[in-house]
Coordinates of C-alpha atoms in Angstrom, one line a residue:
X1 CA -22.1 230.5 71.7
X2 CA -19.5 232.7 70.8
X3 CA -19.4 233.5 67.3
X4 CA -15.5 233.5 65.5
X5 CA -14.4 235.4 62.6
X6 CA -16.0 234.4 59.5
X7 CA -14.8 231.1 58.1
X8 CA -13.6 232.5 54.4
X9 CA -11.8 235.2 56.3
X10 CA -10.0 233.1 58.4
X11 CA -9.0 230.5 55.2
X12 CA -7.7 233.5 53.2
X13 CA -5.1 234.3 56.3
X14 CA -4.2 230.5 56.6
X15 CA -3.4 230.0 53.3
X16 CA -1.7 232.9 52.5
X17 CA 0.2 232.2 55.6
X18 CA 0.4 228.5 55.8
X19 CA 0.6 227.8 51.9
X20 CA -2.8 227.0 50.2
X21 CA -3.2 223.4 51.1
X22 CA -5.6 221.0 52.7
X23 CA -4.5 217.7 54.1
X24 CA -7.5 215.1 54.4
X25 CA -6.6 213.0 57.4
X26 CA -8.4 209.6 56.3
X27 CA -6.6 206.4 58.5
X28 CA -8.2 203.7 56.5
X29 CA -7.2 200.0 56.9
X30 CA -4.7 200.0 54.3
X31 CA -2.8 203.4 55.2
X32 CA -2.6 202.2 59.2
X33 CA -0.9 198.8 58.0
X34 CA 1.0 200.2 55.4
X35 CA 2.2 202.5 58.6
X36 CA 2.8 199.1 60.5
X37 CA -0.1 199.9 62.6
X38 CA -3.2 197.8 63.7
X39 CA -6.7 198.1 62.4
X40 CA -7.9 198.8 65.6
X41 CA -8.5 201.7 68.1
X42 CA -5.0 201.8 69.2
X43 CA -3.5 202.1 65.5
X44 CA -6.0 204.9 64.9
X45 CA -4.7 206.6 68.0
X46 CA -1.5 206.3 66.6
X47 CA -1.9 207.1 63.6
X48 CA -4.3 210.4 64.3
X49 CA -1.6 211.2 67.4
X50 CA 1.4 210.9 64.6
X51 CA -0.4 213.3 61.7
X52 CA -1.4 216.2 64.4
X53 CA 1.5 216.4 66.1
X54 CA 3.4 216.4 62.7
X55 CA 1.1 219.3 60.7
X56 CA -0.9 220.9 63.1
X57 CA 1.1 223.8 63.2
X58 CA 2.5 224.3 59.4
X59 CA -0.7 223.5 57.6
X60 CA -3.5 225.5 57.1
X61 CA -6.2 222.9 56.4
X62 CA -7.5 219.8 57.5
X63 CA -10.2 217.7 56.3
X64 CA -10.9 214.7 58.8
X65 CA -13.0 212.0 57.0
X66 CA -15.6 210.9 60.0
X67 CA -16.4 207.6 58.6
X68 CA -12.9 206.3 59.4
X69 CA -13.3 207.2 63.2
X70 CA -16.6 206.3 63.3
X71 CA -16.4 202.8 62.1
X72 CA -14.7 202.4 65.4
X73 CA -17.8 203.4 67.9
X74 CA -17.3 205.6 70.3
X75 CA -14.0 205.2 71.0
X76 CA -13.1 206.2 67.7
X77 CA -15.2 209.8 67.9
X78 CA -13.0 210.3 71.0
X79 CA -10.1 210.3 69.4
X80 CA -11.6 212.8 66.4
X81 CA -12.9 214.9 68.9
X82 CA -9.4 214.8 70.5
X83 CA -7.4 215.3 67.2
X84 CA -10.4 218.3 66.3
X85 CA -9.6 220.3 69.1
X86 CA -5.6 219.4 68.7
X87 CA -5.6 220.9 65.1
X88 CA -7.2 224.0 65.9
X89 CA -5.4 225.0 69.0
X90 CA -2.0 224.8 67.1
X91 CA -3.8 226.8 64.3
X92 CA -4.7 225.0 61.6
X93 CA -8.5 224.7 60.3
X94 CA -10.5 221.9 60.5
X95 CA -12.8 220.9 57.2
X96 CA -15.2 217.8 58.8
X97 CA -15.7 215.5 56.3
X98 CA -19.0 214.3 57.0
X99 CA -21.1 214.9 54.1
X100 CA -24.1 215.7 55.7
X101 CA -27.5 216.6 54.6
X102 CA -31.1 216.3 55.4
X103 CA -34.5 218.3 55.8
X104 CA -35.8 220.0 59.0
X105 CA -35.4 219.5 62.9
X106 CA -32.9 216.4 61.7
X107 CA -30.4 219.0 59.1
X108 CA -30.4 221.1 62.2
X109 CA -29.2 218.8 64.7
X110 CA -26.6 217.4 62.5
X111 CA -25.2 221.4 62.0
X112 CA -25.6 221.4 65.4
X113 CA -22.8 218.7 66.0
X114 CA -20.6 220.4 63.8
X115 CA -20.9 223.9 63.8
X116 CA -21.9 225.2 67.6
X117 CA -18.7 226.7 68.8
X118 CA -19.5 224.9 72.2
X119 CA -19.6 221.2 70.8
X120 CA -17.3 218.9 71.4
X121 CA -16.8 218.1 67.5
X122 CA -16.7 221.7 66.7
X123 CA -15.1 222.0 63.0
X124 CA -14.3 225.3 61.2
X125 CA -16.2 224.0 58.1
X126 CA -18.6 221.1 57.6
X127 CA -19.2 219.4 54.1
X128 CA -23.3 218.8 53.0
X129 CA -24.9 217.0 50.1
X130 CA -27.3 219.5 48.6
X131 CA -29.4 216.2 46.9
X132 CA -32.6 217.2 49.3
X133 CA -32.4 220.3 47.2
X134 CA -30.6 223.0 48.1
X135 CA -33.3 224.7 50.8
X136 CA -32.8 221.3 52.8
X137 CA -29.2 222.7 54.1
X138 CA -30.7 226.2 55.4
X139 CA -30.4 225.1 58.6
X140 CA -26.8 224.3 58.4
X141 CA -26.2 227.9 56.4
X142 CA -27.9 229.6 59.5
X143 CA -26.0 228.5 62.0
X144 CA -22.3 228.5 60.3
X145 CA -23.2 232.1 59.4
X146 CA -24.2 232.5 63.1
X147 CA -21.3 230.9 64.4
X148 CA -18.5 232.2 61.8
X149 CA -18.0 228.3 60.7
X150 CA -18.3 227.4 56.7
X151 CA -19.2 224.4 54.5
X152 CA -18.8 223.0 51.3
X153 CA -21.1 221.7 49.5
X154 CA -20.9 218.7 47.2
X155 CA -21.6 220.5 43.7
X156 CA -18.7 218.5 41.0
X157 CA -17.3 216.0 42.6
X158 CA -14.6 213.9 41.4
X159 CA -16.3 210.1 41.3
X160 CA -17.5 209.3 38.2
X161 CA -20.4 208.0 39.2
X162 CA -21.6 212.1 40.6
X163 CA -22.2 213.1 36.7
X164 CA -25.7 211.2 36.4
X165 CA -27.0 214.1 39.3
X166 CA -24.1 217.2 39.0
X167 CA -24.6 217.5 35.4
X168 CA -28.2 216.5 35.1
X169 CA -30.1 219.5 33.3
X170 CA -33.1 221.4 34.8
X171 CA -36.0 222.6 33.0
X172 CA -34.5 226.3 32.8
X173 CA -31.1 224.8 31.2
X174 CA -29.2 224.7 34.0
X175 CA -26.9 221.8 35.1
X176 CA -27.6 220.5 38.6
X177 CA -24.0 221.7 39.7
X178 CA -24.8 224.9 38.0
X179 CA -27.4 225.8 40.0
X180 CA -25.3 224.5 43.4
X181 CA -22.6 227.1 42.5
X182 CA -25.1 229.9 41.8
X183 CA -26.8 229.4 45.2
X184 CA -23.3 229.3 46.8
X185 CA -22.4 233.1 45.1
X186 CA -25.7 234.3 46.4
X187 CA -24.6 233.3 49.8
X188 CA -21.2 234.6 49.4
X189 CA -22.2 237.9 47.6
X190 CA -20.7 241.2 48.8
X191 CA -18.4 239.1 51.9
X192 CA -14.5 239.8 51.9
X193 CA -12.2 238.9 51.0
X194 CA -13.7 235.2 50.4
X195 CA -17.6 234.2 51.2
X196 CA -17.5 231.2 53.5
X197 CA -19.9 229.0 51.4
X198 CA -17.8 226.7 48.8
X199 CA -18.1 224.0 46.8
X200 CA -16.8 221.0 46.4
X201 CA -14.9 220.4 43.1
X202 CA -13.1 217.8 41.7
X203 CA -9.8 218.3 40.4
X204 CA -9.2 215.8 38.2
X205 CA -12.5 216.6 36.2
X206 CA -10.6 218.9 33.4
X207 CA -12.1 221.5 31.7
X208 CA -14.7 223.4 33.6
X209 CA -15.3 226.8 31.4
X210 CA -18.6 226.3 31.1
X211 CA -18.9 226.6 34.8
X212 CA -19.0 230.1 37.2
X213 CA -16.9 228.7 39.3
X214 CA -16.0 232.3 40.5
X215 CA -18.1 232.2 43.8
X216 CA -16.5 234.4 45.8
X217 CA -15.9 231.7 47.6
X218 CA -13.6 229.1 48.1
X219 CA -13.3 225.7 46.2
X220 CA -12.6 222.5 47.6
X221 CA -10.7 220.3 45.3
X222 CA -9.8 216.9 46.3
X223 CA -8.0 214.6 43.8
X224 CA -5.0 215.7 44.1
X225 CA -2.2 213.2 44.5
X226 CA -3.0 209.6 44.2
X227 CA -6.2 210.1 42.3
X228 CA -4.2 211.9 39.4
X229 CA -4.3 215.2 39.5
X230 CA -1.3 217.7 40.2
X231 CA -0.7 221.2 40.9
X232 CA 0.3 222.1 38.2
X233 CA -3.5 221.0 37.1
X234 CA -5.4 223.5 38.7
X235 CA -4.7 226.7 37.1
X236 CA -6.5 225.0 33.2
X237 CA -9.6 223.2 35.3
X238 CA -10.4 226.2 37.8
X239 CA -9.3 228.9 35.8
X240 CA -9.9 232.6 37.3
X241 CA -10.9 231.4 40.3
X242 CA -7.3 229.3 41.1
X243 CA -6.8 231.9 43.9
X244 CA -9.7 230.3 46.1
X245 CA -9.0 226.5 45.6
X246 CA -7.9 224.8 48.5
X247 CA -6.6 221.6 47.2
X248 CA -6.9 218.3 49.3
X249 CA -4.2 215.9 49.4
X250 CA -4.4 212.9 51.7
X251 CA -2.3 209.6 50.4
X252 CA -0.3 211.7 49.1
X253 CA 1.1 213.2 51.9
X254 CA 0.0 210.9 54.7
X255 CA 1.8 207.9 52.6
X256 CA 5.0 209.4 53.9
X257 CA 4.3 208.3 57.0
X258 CA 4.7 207.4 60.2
X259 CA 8.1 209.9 60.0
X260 CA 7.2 213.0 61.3
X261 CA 9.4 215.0 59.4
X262 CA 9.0 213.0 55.7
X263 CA 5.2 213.6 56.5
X264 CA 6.0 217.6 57.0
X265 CA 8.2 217.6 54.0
X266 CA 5.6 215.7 51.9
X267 CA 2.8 218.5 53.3
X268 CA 5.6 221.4 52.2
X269 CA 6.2 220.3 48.8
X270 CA 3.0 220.0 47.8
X271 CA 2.0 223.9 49.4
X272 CA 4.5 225.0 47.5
X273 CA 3.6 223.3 44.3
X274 CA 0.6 224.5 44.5
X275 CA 1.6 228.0 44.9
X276 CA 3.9 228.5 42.2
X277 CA 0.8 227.0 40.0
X278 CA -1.5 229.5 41.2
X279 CA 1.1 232.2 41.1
X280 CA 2.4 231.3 37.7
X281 CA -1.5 231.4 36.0

């Protein structure tokens, strides 16, 4: 296994280059038909084959949700495995949205699937639910560090229904999401220019002052788009740490679609949103 340059590394060059946006690729039923495309293995080919061959090479993110391939078998993980490797030899990074997490032999395999450099669903950053405790994902940490992949790990999260856990209060006085972020800046502590352990964090959640969200280390912040939020948003929830969000936008852009160049102009507009509002804070 040859290992790459580390993960936050290699985000801090994209999005300075690219514009500092992710672009969740996420064909669910509705999107393919409101694309006039089946629900079925060929519209996902389709709609997958459109979305790479329209981005790959101007975005600097992508964030593939693996529930919407695998719903269709095998067949389906073919044509992720097809799009993963598509993405990132035109350049762009690949976020797998797979939300994994477990303890032992079984956390390793599944960072195994993800974050060897030799297998076939390599992906430049995995995300993992920390809810075994956060220990439960060393495995994972070992081998992205190893490998020079990343993940993200579910610490705010935008559903409303994430509060009863995230902001659940230890015995020391610490939120649950508190103490997520604080293991993340351990991991991240001393790395430049950006650690490659982040969080995920919601931004349509408002104020978050009373959070360290200064990681060193970048954030993950889906909501963007059809869930509410805008770019203009992110400098008042994320505050001094604006610089290391990486925004996910998926209906948003992908609702532009199936034109190739509405979908890039979509993609383009929002980048550039999204660095004036970081720029201007």
């Amino acid at each position: 296994m040859s290992p790459l340059e580390p993960f936050g590394a290699r985000l801090r060059h994209a999005m300075d280059t690219r514009g500092p946006l992710c672009v969740g690729v996420d064909p669910h039923a509705s999107l393919l038909a409101a694309w006039g495309l089946n629900d079925d293995i060929q519209g996902l080919e389709s709609f997958t084959r459109t979305v790479v061959e329209a981005l790959a090479d101007q975005v600097a993110v992508f964030k593939p949700q693996s529930a919407f391939f695998e719903r269709f078998g095998s067949r389906g993980i073919a044509v992720l495995e097809r799009a993963v490797a598509d993405l990132r030899a035109a350049g762009g990074l690949v976020v797998m949205d797979a939300k994994r997490g477990d303890i032992g032999s079984t956390m390793a395999a599944y960072a195994e699937t993800y974050l060897r450099t030799d297998a076939p669903l390599f992906s430049d950053a995995l995300t993992v639910s920390p809810y075994l405790g956060y220990g439960s994902l060393r495995p994972a940490v070992d081998l992205a560090r190893e490998s020079g992949a990343g993940l993200f790990v579910l610490a705010l999260t935008s559903n409303p229904e994430g509060a009863e856990v995230q902001r659940a209060v230890r015995e020391d006085g610490r939120s649950i999401g508190a103490t997520m972020l604080g293991h993340l800046a351990a991991e991240n502590a001393g790395a430049a220019p950006m650690g490659s352990f982040g969080a995920v964090v919601g931004a349509t959640l408002g104020d978050l002052s009373t959070f360290e969200l200064d990681i060193n280390g970048p954030l993950l912040a889906p909501g963007i788009g059809a869930q509410g939020a805008t770019p203009a948003d992110l400098p008042r929830v994320f505050g001094a740490a604006v610089r290391n969000v990486v925004p996910n936008v998926s209906r948003g852009v992908l609702k532009a679609g199936p034109d190739a160049g509405a979908l890039r102009d979509a993609a383009a507009r929002f980048a550039d949103e999204v660095r004036a509002a970081v720029a201007a804070a």
